[in-house]
Short mmCIF file of C-alpha atoms and ligand atoms in Angstrom, two decimals:
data_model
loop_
_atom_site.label_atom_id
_atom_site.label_comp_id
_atom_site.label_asym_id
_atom_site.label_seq_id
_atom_site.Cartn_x
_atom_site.Cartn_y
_atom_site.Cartn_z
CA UNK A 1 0.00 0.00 0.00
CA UNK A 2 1.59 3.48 -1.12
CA UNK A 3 0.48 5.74 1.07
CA UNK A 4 2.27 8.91 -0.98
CA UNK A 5 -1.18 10.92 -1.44
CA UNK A 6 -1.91 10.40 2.00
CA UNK A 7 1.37 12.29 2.91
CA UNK A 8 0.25 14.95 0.35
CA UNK A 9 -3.09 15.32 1.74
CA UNK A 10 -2.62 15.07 5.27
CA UNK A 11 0.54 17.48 5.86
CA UNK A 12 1.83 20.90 4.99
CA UNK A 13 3.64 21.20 1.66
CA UNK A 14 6.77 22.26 3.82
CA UNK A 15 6.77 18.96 5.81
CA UNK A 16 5.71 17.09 2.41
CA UNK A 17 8.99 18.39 0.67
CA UNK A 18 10.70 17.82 4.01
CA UNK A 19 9.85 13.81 3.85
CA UNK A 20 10.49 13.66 -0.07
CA UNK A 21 14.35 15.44 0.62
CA UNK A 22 14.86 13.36 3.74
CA UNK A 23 13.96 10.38 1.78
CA UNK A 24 16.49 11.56 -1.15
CA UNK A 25 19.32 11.92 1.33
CA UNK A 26 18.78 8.56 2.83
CA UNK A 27 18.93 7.10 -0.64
CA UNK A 28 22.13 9.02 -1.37
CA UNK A 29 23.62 7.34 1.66
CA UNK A 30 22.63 3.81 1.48
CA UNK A 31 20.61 4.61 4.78
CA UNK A 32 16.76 3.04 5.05
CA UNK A 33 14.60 5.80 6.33
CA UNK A 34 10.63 5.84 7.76
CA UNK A 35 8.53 7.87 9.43
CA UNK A 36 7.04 5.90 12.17
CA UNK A 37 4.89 6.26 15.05
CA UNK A 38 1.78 8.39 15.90
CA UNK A 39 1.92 10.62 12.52
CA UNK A 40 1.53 7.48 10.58
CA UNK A 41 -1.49 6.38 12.64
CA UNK A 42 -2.99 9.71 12.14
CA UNK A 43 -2.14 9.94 8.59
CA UNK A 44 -4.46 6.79 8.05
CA UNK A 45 -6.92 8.34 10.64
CA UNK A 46 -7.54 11.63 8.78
CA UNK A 47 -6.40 13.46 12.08
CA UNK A 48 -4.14 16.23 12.07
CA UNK A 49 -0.64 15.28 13.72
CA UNK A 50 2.26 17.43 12.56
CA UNK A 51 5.00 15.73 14.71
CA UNK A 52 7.44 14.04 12.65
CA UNK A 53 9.55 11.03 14.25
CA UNK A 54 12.07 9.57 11.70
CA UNK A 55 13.86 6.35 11.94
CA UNK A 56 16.82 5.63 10.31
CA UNK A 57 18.78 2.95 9.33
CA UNK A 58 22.74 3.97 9.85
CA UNK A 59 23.59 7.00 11.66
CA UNK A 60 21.62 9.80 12.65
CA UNK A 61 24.20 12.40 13.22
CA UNK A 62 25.58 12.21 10.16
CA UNK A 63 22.45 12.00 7.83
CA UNK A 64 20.71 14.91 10.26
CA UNK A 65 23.86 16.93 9.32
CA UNK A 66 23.56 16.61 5.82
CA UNK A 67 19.86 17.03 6.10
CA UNK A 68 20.47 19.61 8.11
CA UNK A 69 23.08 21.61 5.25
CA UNK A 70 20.28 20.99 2.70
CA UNK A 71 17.55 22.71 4.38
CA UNK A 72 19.67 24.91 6.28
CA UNK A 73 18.39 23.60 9.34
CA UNK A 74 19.12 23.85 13.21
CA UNK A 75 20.48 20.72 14.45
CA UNK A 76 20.50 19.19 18.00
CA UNK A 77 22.20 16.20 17.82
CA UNK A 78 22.31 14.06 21.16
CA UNK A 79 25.00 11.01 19.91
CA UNK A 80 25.02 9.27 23.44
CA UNK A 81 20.86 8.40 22.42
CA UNK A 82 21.35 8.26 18.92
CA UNK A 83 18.50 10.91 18.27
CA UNK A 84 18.77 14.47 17.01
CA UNK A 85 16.25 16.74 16.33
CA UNK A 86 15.98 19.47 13.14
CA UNK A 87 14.28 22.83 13.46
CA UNK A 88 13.72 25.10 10.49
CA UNK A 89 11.33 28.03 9.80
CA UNK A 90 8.21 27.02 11.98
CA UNK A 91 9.38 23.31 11.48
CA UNK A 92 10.60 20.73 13.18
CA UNK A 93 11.40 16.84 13.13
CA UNK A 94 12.99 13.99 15.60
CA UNK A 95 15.11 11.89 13.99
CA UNK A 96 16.74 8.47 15.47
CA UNK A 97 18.60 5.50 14.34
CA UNK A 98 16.81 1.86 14.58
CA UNK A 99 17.20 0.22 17.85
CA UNK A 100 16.07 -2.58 19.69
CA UNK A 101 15.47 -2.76 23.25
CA UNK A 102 15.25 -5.80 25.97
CA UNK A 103 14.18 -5.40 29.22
CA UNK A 104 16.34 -6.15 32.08
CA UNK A 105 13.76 -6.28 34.91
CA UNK A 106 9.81 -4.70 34.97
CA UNK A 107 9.46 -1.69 34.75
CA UNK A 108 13.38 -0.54 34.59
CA UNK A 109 14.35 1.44 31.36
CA UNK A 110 15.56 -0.51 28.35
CA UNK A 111 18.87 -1.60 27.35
CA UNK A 112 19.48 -0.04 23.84
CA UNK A 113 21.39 -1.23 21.12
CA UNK A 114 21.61 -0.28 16.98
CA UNK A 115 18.78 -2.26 14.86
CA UNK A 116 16.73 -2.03 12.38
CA UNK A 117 13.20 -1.09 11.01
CA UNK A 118 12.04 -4.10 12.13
CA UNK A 119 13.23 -4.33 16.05
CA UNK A 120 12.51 -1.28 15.83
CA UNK A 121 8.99 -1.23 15.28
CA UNK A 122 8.50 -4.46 17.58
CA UNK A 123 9.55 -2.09 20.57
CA UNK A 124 6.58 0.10 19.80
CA UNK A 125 3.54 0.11 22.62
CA UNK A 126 0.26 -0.98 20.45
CA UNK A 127 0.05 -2.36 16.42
CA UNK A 128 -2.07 1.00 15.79
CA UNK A 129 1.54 2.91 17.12
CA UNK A 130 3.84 0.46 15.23
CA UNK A 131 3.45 1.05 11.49
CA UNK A 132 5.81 3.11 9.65
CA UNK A 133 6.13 4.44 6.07
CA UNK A 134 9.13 4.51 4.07
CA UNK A 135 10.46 7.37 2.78
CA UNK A 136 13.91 6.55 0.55
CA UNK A 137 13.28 7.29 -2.76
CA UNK A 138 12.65 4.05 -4.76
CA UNK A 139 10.33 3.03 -1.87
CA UNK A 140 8.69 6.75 -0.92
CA UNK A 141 5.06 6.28 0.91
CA UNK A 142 5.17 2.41 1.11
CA UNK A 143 3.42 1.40 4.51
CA UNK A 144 5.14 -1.44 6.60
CA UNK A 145 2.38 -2.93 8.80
CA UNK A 146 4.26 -6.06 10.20
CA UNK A 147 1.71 -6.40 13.32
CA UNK A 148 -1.53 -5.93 11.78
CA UNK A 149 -2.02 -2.08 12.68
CA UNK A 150 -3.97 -0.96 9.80
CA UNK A 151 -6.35 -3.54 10.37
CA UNK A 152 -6.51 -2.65 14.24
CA UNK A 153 -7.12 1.00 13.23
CA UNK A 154 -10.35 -0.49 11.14
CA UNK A 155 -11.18 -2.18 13.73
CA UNK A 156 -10.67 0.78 16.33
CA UNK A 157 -8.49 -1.50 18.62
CA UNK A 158 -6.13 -0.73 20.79
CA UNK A 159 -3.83 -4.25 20.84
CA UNK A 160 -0.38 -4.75 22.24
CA UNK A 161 2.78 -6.76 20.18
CA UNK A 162 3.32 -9.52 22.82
CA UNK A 163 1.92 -10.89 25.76
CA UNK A 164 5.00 -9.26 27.67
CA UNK A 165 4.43 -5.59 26.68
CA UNK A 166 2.81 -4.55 30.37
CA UNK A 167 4.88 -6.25 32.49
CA UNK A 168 7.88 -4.49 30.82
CA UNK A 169 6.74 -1.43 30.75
CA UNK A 170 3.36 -0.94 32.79
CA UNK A 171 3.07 2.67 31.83
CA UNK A 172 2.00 1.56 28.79
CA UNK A 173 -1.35 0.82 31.05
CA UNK A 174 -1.90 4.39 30.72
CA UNK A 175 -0.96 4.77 27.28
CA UNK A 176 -3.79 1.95 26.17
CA UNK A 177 -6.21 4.24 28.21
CA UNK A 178 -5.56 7.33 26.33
CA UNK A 179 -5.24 5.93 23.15
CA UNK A 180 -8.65 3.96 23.50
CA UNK A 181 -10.13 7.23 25.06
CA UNK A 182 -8.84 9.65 22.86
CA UNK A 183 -9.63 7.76 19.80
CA UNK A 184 -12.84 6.27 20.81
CA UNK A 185 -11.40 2.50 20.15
CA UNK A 186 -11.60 -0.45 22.34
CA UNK A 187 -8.69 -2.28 24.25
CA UNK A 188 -8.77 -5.51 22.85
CA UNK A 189 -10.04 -8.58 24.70
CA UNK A 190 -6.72 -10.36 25.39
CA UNK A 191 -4.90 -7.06 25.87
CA UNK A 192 -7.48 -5.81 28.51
CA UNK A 193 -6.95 -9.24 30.46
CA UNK A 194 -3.07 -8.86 30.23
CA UNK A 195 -3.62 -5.21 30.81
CA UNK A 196 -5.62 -6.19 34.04
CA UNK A 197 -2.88 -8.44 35.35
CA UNK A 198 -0.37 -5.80 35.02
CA UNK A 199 -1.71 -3.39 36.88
CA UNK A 200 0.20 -4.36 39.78
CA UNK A 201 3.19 -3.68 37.70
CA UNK A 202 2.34 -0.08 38.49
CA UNK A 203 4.36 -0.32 41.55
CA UNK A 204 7.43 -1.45 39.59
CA UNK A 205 7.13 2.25 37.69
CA UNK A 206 9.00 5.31 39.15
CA UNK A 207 6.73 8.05 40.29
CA UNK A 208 8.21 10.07 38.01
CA UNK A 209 7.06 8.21 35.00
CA UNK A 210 3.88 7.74 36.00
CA UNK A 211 3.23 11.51 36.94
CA UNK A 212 4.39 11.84 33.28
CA UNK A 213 1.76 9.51 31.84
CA UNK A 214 -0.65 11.55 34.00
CA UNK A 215 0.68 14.67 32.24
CA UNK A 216 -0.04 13.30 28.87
CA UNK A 217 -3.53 12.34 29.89
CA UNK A 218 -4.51 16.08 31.08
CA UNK A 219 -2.95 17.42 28.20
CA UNK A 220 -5.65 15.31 26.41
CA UNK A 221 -8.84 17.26 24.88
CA UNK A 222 -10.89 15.85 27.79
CA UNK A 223 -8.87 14.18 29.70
CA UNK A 224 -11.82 12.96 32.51
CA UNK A 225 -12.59 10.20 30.03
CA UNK A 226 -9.51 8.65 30.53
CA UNK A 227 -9.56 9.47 34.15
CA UNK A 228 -13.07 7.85 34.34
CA UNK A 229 -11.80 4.54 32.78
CA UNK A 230 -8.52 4.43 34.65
CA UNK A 231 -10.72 4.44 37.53
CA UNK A 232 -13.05 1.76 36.60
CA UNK A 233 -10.20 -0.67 35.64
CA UNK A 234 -8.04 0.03 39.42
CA UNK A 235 -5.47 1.86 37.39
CA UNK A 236 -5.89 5.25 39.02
CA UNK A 237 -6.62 3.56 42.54
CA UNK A 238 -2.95 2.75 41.73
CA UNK A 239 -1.51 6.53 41.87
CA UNK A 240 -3.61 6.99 45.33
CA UNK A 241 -6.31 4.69 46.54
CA UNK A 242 -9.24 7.87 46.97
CA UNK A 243 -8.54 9.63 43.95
CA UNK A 244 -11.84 8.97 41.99
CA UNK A 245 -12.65 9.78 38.32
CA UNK A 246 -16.30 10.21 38.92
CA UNK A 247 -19.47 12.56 37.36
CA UNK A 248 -18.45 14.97 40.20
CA UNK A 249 -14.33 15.00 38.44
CA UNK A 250 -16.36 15.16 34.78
CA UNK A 251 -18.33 18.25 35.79
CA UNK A 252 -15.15 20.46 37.41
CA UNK A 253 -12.97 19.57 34.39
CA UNK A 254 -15.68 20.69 32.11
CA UNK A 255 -16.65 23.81 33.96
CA UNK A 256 -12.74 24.43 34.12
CA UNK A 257 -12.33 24.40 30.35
CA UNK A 258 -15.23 27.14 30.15
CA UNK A 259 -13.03 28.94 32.48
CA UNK A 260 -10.16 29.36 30.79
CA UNK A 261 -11.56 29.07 27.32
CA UNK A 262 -9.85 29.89 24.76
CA UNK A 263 -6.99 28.56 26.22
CA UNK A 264 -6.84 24.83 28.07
CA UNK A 265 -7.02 24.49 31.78
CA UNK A 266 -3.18 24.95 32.82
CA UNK A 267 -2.25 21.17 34.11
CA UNK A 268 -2.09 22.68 37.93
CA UNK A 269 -5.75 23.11 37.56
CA UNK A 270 -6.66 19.72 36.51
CA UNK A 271 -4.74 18.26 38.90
CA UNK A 272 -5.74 21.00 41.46
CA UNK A 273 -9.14 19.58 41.15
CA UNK A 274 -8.25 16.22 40.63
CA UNK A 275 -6.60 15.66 44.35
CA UNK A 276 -9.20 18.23 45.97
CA UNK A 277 -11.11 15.88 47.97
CA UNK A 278 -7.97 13.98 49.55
CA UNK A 279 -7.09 14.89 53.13
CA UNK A 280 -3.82 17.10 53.63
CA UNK A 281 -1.80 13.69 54.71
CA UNK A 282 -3.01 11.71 51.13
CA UNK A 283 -2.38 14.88 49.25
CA UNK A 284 1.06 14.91 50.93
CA UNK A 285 1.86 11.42 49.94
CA UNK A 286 0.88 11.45 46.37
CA UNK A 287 3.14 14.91 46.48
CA UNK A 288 5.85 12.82 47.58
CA UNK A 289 5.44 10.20 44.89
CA UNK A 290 4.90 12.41 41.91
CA UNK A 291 7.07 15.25 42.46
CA UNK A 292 5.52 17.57 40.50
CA UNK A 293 7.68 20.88 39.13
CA UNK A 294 7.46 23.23 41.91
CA UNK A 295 4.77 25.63 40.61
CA UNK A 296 2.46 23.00 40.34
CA UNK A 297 3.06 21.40 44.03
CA UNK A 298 3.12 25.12 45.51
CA UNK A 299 -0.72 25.40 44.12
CA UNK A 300 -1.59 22.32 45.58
CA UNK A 301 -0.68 23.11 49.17
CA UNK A 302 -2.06 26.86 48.21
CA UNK A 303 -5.46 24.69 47.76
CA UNK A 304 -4.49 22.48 51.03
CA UNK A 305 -4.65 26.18 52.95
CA UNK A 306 -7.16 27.74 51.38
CA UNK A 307 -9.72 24.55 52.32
CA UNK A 308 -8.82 25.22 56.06
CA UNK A 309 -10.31 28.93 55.78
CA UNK A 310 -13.47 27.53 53.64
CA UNK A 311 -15.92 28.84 56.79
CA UNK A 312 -14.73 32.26 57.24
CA UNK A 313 -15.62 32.74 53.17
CA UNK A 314 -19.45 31.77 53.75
CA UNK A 315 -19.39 34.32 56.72
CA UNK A 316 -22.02 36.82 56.15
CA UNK A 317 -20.24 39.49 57.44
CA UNK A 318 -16.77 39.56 55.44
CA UNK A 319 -16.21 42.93 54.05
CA UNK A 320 -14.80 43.24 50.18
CA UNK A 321 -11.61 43.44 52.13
CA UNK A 322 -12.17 40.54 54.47
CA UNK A 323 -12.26 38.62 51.68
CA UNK A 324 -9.09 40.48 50.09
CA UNK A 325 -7.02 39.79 53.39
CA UNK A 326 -8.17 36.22 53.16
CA UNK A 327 -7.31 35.04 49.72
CA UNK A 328 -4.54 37.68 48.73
CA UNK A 329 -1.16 35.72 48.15
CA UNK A 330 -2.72 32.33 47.61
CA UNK A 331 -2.12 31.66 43.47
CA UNK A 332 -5.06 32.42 40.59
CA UNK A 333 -5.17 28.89 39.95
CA UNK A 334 -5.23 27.44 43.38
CA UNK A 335 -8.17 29.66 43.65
CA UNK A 336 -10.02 29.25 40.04
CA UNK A 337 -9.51 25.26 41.51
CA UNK A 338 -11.15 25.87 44.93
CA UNK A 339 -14.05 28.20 43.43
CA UNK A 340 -14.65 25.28 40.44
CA UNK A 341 -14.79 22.76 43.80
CA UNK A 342 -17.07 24.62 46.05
CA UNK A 343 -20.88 23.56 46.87
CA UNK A 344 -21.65 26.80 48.69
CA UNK A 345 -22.52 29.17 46.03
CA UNK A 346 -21.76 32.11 48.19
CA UNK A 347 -17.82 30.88 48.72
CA UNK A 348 -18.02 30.27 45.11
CA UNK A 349 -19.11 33.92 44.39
CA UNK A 350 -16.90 35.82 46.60
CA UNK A 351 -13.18 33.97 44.90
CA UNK A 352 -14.10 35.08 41.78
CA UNK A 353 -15.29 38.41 42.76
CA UNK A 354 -11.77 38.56 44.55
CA UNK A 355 -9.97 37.15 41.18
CA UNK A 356 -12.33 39.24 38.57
CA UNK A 357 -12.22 42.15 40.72
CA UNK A 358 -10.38 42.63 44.25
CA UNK A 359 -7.76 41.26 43.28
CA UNK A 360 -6.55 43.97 40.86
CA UNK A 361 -7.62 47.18 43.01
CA UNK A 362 -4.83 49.66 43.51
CA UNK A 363 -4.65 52.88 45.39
CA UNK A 364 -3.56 56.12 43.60
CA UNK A 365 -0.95 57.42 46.16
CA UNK A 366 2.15 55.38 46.10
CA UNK A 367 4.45 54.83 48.88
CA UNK A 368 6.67 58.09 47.41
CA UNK A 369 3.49 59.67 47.63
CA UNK A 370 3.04 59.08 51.15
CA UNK A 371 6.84 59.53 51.97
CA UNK A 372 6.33 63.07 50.70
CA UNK A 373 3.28 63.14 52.65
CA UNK A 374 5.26 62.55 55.29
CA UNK A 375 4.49 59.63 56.58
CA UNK A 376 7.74 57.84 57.74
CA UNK A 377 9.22 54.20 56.63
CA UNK A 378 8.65 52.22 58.86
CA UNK A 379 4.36 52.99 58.33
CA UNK A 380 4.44 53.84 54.41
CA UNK A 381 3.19 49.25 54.09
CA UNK A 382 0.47 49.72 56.73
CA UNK A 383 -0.88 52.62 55.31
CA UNK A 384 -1.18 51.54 51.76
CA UNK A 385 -2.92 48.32 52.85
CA UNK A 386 -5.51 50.44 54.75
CA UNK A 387 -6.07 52.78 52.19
CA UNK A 388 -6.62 49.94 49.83
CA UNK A 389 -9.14 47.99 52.23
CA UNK A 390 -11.11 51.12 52.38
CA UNK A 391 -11.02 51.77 49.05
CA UNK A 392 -12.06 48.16 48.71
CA UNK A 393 -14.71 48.56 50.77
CA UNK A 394 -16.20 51.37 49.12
CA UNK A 395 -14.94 53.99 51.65
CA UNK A 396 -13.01 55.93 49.71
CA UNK A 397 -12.90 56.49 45.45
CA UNK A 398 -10.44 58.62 44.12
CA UNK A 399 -7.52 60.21 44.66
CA UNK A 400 -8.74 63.74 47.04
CA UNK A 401 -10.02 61.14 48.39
CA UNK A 402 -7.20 59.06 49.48
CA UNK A 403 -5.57 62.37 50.73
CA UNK A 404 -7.94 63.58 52.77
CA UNK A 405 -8.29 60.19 54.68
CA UNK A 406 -3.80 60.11 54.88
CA UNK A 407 -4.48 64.02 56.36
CA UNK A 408 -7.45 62.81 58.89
CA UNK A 409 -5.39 59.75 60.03
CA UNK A 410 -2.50 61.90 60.36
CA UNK A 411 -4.44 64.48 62.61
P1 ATP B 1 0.57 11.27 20.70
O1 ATP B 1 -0.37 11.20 19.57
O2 ATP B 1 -0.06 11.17 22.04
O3 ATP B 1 1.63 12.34 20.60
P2 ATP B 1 2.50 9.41 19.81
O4 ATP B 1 1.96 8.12 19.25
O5 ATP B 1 3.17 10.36 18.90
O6 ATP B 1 1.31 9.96 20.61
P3 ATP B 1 4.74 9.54 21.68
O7 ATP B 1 4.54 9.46 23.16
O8 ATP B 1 5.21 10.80 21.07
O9 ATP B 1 3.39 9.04 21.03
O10 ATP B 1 5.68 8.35 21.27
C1 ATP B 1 6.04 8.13 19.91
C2 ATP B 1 5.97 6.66 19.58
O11 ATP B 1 6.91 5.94 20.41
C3 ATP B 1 4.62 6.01 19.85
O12 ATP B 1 3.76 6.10 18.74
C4 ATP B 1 5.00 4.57 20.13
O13 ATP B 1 5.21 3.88 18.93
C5 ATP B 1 6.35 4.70 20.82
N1 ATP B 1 6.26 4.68 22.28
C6 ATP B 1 6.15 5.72 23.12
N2 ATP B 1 6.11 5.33 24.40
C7 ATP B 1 6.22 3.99 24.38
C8 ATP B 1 6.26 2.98 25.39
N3 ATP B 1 6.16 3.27 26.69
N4 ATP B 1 6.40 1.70 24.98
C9 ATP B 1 6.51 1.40 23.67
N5 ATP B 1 6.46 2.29 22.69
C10 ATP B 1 6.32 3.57 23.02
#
């Protein structure tokens, strides 16, 4: 199957010539070259994928650098990992030479060595991920489909290579999930059983992998589906045992998307809301295990402190700058998490008039202002924070204003 007009149809004209002079440099060279991987599953999907991953038969540094000359490209060549990756205009492309991989022990990384197409493609995670298309001249567009992916994708199954592929690698647990999820397949029978015995091979997985396979799932277009099915099959019992992926999960994530529309929830939100309704110590463990960068832990124990002051929000009584004292310091998107979590419509109302509004009220003297006032250092903070909770609270509106309540407090 020549799946040329496919490449034509499905990608930019710059990526098309890209693939047609990659493919004329690898024939140059003697080298076999493919594109593999998810862009050749979308291809024969009809979904848009622009991320190129080339394999090549020989050696990648040297055919990215003459790629590279050719199209005048950036090169970042890592030779220890036999991978490089090209960058030109807008464009980009990974590049890396055939390997084959055994696995030591579960769940450990790989040992590499040089292969070929072949090995290459039997490393792969699912048949629908390990087809790849060949792009050296003579042979440019020809699929190779040595697992039966094509007929998976017709089938819209998710299927692994060999009965082994969990217990070596159990992230691939999560993969199956957000492939099956994302495409609206099924996981095979047989893979679903294997996939159901190798969910204990969770434990043999670093937390840091597995936070990343969490990652990729909230980067998904709605990731709760996922979330809901990794729940259903134990698999996100496995990250913490009270984490749930439940209507109540569906509804935040949605209402969080309308949120931040146009733009995606940031991932601190999703996974804000995601561990809102463990207790401090669970949150603390699964903070421990998956070490997230240090923005997104910081908004998590933001959340952790913000739950502790929930009553004094539904107070009747709290003032516009009540509620300023209150939430003031805590992050946007601890809060946006803690207002998208909240029953009590009142709490809910009173973060986002603090994030929509409070939250960005200034006074019009500055601290020079009030130096040449003359009020001294050491009371310049206090009296900006009390001229802003008045002005917050309606007290005071402009800047005569603002002087005439420094002069009175002076007197
Ligand atoms: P996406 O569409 O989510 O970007 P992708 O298919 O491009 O997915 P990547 O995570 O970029 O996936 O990985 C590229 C390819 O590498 C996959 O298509 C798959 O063939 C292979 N791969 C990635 N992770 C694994 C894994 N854990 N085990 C086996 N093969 C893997």
């Amino acid at each position: 199957m020549n799946l040329a007009d496919k490449i034509k149809e499905g990608l930019p004209a710059e990526l098309v010539n890209f693939l047609v002079t990659a493919g004329g440099v690898a024939e140059t060279c003697g080298d076999g070259l493919y594109l593999v991987g998810g862009v050749v599953r979308d291809l024969l999907l009809g979904r848009q994928n622009l991320d190129l991953d080339l394999v090549v038969e020989g050696d990648t540094k040297s055919f990215a650098g003459g790629l590279a000359g050719l199209l005048s490209a950036k090169l970042v060549a890592h030779p220890r990992f036999g991978t490089a990756r090209l960058r030109w205009d807008d464009w980009s492309a990974d590049i890396a030479t055939a390997r084959s991989e055994t696995y030591a022990r579960p769940g450990a990384l790989p040992a590499v060595k040089p292969g070929n197409i072949q090995t290459d493609l039997f490393r792969r995670d699912f048949t629908i991920n390990a087809m790849a298309i060949e792009l050296s001249a003579p042979r440019y567009g020809e699929l190779i489909d040595r697992f039966g992916g094509l007929a998976d994708l017709e089938r819209k199954s998710i299927r692994i290579l060999h009965e082994r592929s969990f217990i070596d690698d159990a992230t691939r647990i999560w993969r199956a999930i957000r492939y099956e999820q994302r495409l609206d397949f099924k996981i095979e029978p047989r893979t679903l059983e294997l996939l159901k015995q190798g969910i204990l091979m969770l434990d043999t997985v670093s937390g840091d992998r597995v936070r990343h396979e969490l990652e990729l799932v909230l980067k998904e277009p709605l990731p709760e589906k996922a979330l809901r099915r990794a729940a259903e099959l134990g698999v996100l019992a496995k990250i913490h045992p009270s984490l749930k992926g439940d209507n109540w999960l569906t509804e935040r994530f949605v209402r969080a998307r309308q949120l931040t529309a146009p733009e995606p929830p940031a991932l601190a939100l999703y996974v804000a809301l995601l561990t809102c309704r463990l207790t401090a110590d669970e949150a603390e463990r699964l903070l421990g295990y998956l070490r997230f960068p240090n923005t997104v832990t910081r908004i998590l124990e933001d959340v952790a402190n913000i739950k502790v002051e929930l009553d004094i929000l539904t107070d009747r009584s709290l003032t516009p700058s009540g509620i300023y004292t209150l939430l003031d310091g805590y992050h946007p998107t601890a809060l946006q998490a803690i207002m998208l979590a909240m029953e009590v419509p009142l709490a809910r109302e009173r973060i986002e008039e603090y994030l929509d509004k409070l939250r960005h009220i200034r006074t019009a003297l500055t601290g020079a202002d009030l130096a040449r006032m003359g009020i001294t250092g050491g009371h310049i903070k206090e009296v900006l924070n009390s001229l802003r909770n008045a002005r917050l609270d309606g007290k005071i509106k402009s800047r005569e204003d603002e002087v005439r309540w420094v002069e009175e407090k002076r007197e």
